[in-house]
mmCIF file of C-alpha atoms and ligand atoms in Angstrom:
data_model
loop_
_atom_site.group_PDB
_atom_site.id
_atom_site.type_symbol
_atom_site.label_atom_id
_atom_site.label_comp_id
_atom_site.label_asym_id
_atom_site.label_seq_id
_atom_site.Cartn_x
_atom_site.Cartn_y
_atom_site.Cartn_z
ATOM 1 C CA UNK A 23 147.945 129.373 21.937
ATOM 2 C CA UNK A 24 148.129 128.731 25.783
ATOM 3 C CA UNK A 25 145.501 125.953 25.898
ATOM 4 C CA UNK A 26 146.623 122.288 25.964
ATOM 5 C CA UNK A 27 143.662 120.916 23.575
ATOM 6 C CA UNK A 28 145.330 117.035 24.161
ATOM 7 C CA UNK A 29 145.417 117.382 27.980
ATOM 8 C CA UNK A 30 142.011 119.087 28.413
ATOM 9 C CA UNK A 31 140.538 116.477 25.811
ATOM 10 C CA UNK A 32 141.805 113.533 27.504
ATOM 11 C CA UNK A 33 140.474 114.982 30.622
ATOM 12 C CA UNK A 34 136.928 115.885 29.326
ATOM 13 C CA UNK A 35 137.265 112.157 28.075
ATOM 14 C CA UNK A 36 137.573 110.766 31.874
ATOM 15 C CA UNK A 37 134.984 113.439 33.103
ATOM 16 C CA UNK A 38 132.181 111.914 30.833
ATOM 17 C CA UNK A 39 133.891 108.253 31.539
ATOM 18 C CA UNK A 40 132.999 108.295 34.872
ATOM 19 C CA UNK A 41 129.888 110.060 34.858
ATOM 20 C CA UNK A 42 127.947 109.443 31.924
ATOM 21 C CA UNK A 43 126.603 106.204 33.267
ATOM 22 C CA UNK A 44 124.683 107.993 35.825
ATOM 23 C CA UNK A 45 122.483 109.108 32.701
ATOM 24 C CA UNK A 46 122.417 105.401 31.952
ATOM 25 C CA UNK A 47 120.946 104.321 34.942
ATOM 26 C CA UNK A 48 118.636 106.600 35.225
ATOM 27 C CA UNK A 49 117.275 106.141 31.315
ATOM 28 C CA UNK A 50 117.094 109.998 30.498
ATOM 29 C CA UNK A 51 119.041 112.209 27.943
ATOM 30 C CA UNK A 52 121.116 114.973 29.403
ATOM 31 C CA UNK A 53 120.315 118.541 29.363
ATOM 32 C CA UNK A 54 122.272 119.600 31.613
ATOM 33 C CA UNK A 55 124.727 118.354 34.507
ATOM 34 C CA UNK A 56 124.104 119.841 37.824
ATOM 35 C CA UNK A 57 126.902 118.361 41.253
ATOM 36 C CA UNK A 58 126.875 114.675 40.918
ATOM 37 C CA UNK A 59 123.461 114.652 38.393
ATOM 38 C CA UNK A 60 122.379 114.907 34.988
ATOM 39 C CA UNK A 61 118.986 116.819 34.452
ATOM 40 C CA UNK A 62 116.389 116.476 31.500
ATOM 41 C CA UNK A 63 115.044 119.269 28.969
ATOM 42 C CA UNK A 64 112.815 121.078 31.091
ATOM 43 C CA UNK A 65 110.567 121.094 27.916
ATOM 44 C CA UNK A 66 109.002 118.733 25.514
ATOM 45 C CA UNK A 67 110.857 115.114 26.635
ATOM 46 C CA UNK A 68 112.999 113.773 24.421
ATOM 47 C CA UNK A 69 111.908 115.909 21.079
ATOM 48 C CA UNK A 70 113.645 119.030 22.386
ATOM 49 C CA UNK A 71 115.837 120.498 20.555
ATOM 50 C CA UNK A 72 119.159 119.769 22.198
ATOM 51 C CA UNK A 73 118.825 115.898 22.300
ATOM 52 C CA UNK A 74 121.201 114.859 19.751
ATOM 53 C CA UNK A 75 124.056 116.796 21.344
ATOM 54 C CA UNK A 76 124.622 113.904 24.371
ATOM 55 C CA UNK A 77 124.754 111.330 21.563
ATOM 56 C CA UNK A 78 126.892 113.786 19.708
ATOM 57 C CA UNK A 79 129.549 114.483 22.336
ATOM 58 C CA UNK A 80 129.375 110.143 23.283
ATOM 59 C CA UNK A 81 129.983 109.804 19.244
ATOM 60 C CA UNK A 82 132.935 112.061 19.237
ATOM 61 C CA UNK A 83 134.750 110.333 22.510
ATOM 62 C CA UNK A 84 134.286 107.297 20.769
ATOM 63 C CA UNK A 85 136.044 108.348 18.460
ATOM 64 C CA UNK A 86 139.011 109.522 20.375
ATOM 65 C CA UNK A 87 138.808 106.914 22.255
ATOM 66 C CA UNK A 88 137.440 103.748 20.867
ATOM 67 C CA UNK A 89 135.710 102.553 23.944
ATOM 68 C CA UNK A 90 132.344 101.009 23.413
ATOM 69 C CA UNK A 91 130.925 102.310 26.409
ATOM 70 C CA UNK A 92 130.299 105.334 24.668
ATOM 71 C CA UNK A 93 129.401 103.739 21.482
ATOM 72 C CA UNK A 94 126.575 101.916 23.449
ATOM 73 C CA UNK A 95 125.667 104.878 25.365
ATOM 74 C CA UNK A 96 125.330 107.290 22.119
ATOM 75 C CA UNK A 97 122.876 104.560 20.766
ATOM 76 C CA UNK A 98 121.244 104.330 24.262
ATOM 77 C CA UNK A 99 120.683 108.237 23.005
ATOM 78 C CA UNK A 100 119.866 107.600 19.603
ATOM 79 C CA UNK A 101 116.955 104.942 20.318
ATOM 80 C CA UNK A 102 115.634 107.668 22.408
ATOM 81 C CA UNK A 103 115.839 110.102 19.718
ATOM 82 C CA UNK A 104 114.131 107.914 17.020
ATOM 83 C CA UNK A 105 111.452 107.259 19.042
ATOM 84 C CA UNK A 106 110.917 111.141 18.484
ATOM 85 C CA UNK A 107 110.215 110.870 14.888
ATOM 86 C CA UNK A 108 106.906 108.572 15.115
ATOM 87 C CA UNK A 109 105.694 111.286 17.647
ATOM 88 C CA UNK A 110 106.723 113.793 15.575
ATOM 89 C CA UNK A 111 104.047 116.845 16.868
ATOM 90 C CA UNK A 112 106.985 118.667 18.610
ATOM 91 C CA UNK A 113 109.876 117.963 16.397
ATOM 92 C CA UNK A 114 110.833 121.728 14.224
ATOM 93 C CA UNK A 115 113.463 122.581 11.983
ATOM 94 C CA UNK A 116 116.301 121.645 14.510
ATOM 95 C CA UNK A 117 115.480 118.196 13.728
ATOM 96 C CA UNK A 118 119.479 119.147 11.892
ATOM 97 C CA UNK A 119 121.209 119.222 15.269
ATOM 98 C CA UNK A 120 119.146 115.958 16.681
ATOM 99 C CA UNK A 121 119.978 113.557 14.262
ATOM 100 C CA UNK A 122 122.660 114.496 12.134
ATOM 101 C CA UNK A 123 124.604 114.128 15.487
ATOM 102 C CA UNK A 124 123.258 111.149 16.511
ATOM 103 C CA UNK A 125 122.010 108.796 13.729
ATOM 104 C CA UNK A 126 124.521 110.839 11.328
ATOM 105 C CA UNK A 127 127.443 109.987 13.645
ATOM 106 C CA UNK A 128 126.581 106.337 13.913
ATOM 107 C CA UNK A 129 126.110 105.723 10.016
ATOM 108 C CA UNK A 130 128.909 107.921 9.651
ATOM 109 C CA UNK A 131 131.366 105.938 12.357
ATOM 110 C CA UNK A 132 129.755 102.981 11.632
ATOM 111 C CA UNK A 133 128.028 102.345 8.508
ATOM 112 C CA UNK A 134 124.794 100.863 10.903
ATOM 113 C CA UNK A 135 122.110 100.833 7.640
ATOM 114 C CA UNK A 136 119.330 101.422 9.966
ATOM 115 C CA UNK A 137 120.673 105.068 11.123
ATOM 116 C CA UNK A 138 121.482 106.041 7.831
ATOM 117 C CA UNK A 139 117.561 105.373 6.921
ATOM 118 C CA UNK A 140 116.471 107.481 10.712
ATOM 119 C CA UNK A 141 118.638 110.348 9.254
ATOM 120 C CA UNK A 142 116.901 110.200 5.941
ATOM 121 C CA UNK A 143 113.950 110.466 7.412
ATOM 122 C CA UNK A 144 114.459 113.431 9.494
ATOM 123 C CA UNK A 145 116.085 115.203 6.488
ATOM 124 C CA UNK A 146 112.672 114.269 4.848
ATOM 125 C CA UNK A 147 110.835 116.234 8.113
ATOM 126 C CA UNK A 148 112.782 119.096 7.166
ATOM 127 C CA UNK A 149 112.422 119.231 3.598
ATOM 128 C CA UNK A 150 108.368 119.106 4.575
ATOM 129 C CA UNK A 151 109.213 122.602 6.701
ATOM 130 C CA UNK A 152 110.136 124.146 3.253
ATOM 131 C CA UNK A 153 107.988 127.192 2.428
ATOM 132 C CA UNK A 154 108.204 127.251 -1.286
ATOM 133 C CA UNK A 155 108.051 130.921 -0.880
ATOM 134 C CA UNK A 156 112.084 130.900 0.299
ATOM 135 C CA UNK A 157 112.204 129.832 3.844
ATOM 136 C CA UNK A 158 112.355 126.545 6.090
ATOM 137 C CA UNK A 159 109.964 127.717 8.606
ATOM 138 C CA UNK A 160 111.521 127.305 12.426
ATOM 139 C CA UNK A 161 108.842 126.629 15.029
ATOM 140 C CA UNK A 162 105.566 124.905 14.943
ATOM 141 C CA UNK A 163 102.894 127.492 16.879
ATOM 142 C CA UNK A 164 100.148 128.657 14.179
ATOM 143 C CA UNK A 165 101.348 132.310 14.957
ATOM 144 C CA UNK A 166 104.611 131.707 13.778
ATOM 145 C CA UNK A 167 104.031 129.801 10.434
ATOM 146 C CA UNK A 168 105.934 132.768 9.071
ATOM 147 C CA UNK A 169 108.986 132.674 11.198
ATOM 148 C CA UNK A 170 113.022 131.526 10.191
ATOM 149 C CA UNK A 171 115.684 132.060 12.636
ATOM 150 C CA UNK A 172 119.476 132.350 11.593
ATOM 151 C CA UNK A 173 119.568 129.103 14.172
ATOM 152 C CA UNK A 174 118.725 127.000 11.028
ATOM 153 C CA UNK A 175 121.673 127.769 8.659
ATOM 154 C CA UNK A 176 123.009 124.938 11.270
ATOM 155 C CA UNK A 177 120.435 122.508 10.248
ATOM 156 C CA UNK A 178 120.929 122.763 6.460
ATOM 157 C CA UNK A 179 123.969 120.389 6.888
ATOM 158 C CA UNK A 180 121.011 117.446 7.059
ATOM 159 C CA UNK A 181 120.331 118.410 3.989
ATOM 160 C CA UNK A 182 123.031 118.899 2.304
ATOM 161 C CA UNK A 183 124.085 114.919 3.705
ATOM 162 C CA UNK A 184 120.850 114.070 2.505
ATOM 163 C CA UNK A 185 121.273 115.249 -1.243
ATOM 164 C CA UNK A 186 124.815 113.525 -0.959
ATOM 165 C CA UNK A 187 123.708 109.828 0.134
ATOM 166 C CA UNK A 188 120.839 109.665 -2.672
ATOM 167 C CA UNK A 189 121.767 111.925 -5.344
ATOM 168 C CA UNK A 190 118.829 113.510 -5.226
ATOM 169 C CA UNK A 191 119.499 117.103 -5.490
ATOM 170 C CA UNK A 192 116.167 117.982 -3.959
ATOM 171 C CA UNK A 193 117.667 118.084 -0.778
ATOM 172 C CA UNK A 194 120.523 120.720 -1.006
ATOM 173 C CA UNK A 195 118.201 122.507 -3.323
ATOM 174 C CA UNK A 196 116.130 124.066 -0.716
ATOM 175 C CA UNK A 197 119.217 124.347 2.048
ATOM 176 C CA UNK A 198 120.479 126.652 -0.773
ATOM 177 C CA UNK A 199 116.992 128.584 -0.876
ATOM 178 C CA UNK A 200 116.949 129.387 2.555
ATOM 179 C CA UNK A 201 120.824 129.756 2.503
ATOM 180 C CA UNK A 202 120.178 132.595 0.039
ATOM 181 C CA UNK A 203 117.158 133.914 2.038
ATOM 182 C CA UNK A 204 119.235 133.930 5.235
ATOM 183 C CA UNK A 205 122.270 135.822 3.312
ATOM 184 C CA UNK A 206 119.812 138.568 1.746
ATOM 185 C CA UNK A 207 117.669 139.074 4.780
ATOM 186 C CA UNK A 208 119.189 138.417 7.861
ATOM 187 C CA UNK A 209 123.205 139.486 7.134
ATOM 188 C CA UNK A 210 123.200 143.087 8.451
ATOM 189 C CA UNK A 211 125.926 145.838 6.617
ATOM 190 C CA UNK A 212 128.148 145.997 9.954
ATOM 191 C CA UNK A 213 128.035 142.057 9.805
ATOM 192 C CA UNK A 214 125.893 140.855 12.819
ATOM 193 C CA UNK A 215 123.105 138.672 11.846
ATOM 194 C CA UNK A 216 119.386 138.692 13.275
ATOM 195 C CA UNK A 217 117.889 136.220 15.268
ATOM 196 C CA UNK A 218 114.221 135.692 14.062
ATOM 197 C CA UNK A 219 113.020 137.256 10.665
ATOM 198 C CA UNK A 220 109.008 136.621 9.980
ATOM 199 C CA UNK A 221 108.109 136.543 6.224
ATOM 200 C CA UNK A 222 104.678 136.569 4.871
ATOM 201 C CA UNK A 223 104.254 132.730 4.513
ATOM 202 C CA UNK A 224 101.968 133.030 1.108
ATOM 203 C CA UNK A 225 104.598 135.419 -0.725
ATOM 204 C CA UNK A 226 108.003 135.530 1.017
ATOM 205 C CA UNK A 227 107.934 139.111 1.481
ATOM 206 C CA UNK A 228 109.955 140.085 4.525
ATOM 207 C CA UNK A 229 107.641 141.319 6.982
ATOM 208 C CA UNK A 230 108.948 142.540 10.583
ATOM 209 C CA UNK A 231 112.578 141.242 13.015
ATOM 210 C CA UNK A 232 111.541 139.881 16.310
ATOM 211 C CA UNK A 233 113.444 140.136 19.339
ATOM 212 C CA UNK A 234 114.429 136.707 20.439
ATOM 213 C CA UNK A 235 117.078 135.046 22.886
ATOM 214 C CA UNK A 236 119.598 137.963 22.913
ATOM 215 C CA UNK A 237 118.905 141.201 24.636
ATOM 216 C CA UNK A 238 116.265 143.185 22.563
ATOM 217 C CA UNK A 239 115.170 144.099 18.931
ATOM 218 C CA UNK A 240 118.139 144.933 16.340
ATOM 219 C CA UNK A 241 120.894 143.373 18.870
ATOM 220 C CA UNK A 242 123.315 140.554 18.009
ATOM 221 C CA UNK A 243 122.768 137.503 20.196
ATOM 222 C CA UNK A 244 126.185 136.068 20.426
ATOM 223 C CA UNK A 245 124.845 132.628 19.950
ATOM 224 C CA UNK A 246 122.754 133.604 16.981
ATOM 225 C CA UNK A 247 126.126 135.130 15.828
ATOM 226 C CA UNK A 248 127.671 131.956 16.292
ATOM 227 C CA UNK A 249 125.075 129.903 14.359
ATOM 228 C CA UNK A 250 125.295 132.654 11.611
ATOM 229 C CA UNK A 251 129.280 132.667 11.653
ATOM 230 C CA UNK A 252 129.268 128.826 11.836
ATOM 231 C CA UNK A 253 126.349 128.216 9.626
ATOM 232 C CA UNK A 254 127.352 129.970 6.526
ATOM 233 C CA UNK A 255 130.906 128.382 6.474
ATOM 234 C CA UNK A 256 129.211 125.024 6.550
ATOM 235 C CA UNK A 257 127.101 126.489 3.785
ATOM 236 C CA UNK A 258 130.614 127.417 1.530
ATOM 237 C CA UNK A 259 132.013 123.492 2.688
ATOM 238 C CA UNK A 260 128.738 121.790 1.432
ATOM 239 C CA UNK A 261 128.285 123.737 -1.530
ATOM 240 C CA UNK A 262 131.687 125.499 -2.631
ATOM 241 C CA UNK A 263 129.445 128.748 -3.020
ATOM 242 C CA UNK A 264 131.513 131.632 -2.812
ATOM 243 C CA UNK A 265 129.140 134.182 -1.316
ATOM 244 C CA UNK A 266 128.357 131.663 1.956
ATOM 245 C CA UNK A 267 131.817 132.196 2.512
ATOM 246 C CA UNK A 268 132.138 135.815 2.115
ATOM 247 C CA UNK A 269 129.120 135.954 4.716
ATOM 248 C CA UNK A 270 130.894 133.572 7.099
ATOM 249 C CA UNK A 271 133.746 136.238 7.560
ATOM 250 C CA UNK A 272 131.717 139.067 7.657
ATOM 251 C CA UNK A 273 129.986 137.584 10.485
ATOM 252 C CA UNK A 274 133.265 136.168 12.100
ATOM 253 C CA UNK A 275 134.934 139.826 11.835
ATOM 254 C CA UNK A 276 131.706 140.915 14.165
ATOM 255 C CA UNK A 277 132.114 138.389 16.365
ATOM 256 C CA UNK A 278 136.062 138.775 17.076
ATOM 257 C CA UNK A 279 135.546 141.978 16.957
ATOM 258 C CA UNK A 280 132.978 141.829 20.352
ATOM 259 C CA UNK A 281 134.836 138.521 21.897
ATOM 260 C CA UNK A 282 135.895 140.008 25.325
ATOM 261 C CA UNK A 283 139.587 140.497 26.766
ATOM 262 C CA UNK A 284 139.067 137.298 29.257
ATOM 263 C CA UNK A 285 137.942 135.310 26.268
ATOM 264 C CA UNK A 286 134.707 134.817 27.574
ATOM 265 C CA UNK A 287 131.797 135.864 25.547
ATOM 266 C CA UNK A 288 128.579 137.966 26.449
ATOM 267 C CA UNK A 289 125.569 136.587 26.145
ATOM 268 C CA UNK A 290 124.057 139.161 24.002
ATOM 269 C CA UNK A 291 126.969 141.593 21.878
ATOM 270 C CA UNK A 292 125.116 144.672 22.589
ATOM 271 C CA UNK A 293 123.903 143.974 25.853
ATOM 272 C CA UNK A 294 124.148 146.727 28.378
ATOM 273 C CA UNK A 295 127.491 146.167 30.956
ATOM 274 C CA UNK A 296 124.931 145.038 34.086
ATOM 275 C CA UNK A 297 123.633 143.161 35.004
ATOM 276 C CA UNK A 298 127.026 140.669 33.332
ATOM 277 C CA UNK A 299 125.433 137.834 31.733
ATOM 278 C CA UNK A 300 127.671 135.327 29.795
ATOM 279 C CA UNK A 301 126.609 132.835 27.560
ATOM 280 C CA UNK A 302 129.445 130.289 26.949
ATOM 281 C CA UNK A 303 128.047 128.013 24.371
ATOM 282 C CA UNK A 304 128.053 130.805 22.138
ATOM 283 C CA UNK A 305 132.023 131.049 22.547
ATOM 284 C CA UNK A 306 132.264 127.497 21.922
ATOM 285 C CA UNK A 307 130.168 127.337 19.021
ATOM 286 C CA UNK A 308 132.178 130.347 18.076
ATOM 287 C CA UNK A 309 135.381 128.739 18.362
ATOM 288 C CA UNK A 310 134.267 125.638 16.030
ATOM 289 C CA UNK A 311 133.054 128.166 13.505
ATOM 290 C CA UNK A 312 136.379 129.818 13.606
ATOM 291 C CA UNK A 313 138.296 126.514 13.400
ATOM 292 C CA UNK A 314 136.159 125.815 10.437
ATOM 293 C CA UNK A 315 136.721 128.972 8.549
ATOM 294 C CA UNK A 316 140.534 128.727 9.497
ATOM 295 C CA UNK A 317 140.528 124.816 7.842
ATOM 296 C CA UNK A 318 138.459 126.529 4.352
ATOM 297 C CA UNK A 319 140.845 129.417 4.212
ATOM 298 C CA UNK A 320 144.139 128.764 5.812
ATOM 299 C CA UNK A 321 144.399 132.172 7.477
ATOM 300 C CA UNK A 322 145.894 132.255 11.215
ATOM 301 C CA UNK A 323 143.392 134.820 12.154
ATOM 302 C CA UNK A 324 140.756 132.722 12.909
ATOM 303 C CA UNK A 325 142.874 130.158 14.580
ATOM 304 C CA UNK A 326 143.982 132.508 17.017
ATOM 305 C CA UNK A 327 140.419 133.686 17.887
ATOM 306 C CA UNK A 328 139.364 130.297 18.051
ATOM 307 C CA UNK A 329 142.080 129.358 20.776
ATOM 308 C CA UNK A 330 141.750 132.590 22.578
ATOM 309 C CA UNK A 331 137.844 131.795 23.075
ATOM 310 C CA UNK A 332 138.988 128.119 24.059
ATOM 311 C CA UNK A 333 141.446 129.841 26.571
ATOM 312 C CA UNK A 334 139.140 131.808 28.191
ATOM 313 C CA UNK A 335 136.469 128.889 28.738
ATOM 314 C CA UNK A 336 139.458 126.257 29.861
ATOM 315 C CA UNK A 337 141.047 128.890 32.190
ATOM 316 C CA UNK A 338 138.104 130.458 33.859
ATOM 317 C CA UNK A 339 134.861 128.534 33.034
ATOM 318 C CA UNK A 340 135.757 124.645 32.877
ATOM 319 C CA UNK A 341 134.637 122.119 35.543
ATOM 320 C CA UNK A 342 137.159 119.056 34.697
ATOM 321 C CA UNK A 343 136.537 116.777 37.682
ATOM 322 C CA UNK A 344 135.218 113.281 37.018
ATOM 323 C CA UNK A 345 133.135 113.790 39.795
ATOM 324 C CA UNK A 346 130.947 116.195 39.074
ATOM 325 C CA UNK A 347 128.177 116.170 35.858
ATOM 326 C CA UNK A 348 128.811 118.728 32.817
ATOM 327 C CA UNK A 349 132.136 120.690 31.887
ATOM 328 C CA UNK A 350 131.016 124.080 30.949
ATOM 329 C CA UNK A 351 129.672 126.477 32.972
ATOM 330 C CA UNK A 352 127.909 129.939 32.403
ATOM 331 C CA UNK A 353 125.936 128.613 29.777
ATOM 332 C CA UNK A 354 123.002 131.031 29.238
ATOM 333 C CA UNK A 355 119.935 129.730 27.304
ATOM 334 C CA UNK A 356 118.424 133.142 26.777
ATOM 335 C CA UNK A 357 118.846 136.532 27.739
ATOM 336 C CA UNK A 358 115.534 137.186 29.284
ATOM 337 C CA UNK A 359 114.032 133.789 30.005
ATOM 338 C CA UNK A 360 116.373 131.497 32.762
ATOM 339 C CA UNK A 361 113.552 128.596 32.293
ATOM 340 C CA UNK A 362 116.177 126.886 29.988
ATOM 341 C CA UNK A 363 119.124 127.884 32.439
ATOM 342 C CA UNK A 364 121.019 130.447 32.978
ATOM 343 C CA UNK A 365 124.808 130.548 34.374
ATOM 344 C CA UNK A 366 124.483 126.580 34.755
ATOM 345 C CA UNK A 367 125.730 123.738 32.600
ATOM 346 C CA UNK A 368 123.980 123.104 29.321
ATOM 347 C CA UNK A 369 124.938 119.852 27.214
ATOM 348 C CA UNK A 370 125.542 122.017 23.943
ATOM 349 C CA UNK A 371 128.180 124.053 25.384
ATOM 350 C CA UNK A 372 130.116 120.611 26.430
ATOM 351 C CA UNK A 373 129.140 119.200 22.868
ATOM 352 C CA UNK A 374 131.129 122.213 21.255
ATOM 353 C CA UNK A 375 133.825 122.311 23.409
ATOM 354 C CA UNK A 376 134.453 118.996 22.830
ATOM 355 C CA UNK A 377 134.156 119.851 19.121
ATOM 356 C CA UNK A 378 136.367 122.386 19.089
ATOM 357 C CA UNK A 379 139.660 120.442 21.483
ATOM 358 C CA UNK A 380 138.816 117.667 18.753
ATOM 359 C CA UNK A 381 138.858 120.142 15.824
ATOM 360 C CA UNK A 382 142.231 121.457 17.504
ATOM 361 C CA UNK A 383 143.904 117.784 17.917
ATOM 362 C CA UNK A 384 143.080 116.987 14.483
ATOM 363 C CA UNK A 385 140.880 114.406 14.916
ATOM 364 C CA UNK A 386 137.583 116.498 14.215
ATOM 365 C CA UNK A 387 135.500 113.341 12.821
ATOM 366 C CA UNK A 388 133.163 115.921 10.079
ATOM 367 C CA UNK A 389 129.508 115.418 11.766
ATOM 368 C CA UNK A 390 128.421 118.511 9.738
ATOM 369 C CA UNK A 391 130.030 117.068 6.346
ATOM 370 C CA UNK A 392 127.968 116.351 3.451
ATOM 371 C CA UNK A 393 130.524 113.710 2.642
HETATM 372 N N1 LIG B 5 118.532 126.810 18.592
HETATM 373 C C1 LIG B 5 118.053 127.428 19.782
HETATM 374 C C2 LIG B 5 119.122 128.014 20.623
HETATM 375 O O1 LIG B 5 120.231 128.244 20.212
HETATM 376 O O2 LIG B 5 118.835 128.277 21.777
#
């Protein structure tokens, strides 16, 4: 492995030292870093989807580094965040990645009572998006009360932590439903993994794929890969279910497989070679899935993958000064739609790079752990 995890860590570390408090100041919640500024969702406040990962990457500095700046600043984030829940009309099923990594992290690094209870109660939001008819429906338009997308084998990790603080087995119950569901209909035989499936909501029966982020119907959005690769390892960790695991490597032989010789990844597996459109969270989300698979299995293969997709973003796609906002660039948010960004900065793709140097350096602190 060429990388220097330590060196790039410790930098990342100064980056976000010196500019974080600009977010401070200014009383928003990253979504992106753009020169010397950090810019909000460009949808729905604070209840977007991404919120928890600014709290997420101030939770793991902290602890790297121990400095309370970033302690206070991650519950700057999290106060933010809970405010969310009493509003509550726009929250969805990635109510997972917003407080597991922010009210999670702080009862986790902690032990603060009152996060513990926030993170309850956003497990409790998702156990109300169960469809007893095998899915944990995604979004929140009446059009789409049918609709699961493979993002949300990344969210069952709420519940799974849920089951695990109150013994109530409720909890990791339905992440295993709609675990199963995912593994039955959204695993494909060559090992890619769809993006949105819609089910009839009164009987479960699988009823049509729907193009989403990537490229186009029956593609493999590299990010959707990544949740899918990611996802069902987390699955096998939290439950010790065989067949999560056996997904998990089908899906990480598809995605090694497609990872490109620069390291970088595409934003969309099958996309066509022009117009060249990267998406670089999806190699970083990639890279923690790997590192995850390599910790449950103990085979190099996935290590190496994981550091050649954390070469290729350190080498070529890596903005490291502490004077500008956001590390990552040529984050794509979608394929079709730049609304969300496109070839920018996005706060997820720092939040998993700084996953992955940490999972690297051995001092990953477990936000996705049911333990
Ligand atoms: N979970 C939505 C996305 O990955 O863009």
């Amino acid at each position: 492995m060429r990388n220097n995890a330590c060196e790039a860590f410790d930098r990342l570390l100064k980056k976000y030292r010196a500019t974080a408090p600009l977010a401070a100041a200014e009383g928003l919640l990253p979504y992106r870093g753009e020169g010397r500024r950090w810019l909000s969702s460009p949808f729905d406040g604070n209840s977007w989807w991404t919120g928890g990962f600014w709290p997420g990457i101030m939770w793991q500095l902290y602890a790297a580094s121990k400095d309370a700046f970033f302690l206070e600043e991650a519950r700057r984030a999290e106060a933010l965040l809970t405010d969310e829940l009493r509003r509550f009309t726009k929250l969805n099923h990635d109510v997972g990645f917003m407080y597991l990594l922010s009210c999670g992290a702080d009862y986790r690094l902690t032990g603060r009572e009152q996060s513990r209870v926030d993170c309850l109660h956003a497990a409790s939001l998702l156990m109300g998006r169960f469809n007893p008819a095998g899915f944990i429906r995604a979004w929140n338009e009446p059009e789409r009360v049918g609709y699961a997308i493979i993002d949300c084998m990344m969210n069952l990790s709420l519940l799974f932590w849920a089951s695990a603080q109150t013994g109530d087995p409720r909890f990791a119950g339905v992440a295993r439903i709609h675990a199963d569901t995912a593994l039955r209909e959204f695993l494909r035989p060559d090992g890619s993994v769809s993006h949105i499936v819609e089910f009839d909501p009164n009987t479960g029966t699988r009823l049509r794929e729907h193009a989403g982020q990537g490229y186009g119907l029956g593609t493999a959005w590299s990010r959707g890969q990544a949740w899918g690769l990611y996802g069902f390892a987390l699955a096998h960790a939290n439950t010790g279910e065989a067949r999560y695991l056996e997904a998990a490597r089908r899906v990480a032989d598809f995605f090694i497989a497609h990872i490109r010789p620069d390291g970088l990844t595409d934003c969309d597996f099958l996309q066509p070679p022009e117009p060249a459109r990267l998406d670089n969270i999806a190699g970083a989300c990639g890279a923690c899935g790997l590192l995850e698979l390599h910790r449950l299995t103990g085979e190099a293969r996935y290590l190496e993958a994981a550091g050649a997709l954390v070469d290729g973003l350190l080498d070529k796609c890596c903005d490291l000064s502490p004077n500008t906002c956001g590390a990552l660039t040529h984050c794509t948010a979608s394929y079709h739609d730049d609304a969300a960004g496109v070839h920018c900065n996005i706060v997820y793709g720092d939040y998993f790079l700084v996953e992955a140097l940490n999972r690297m350096n051995g001092t990953d602190i477990g936000l996705w752990s049911a333990e």
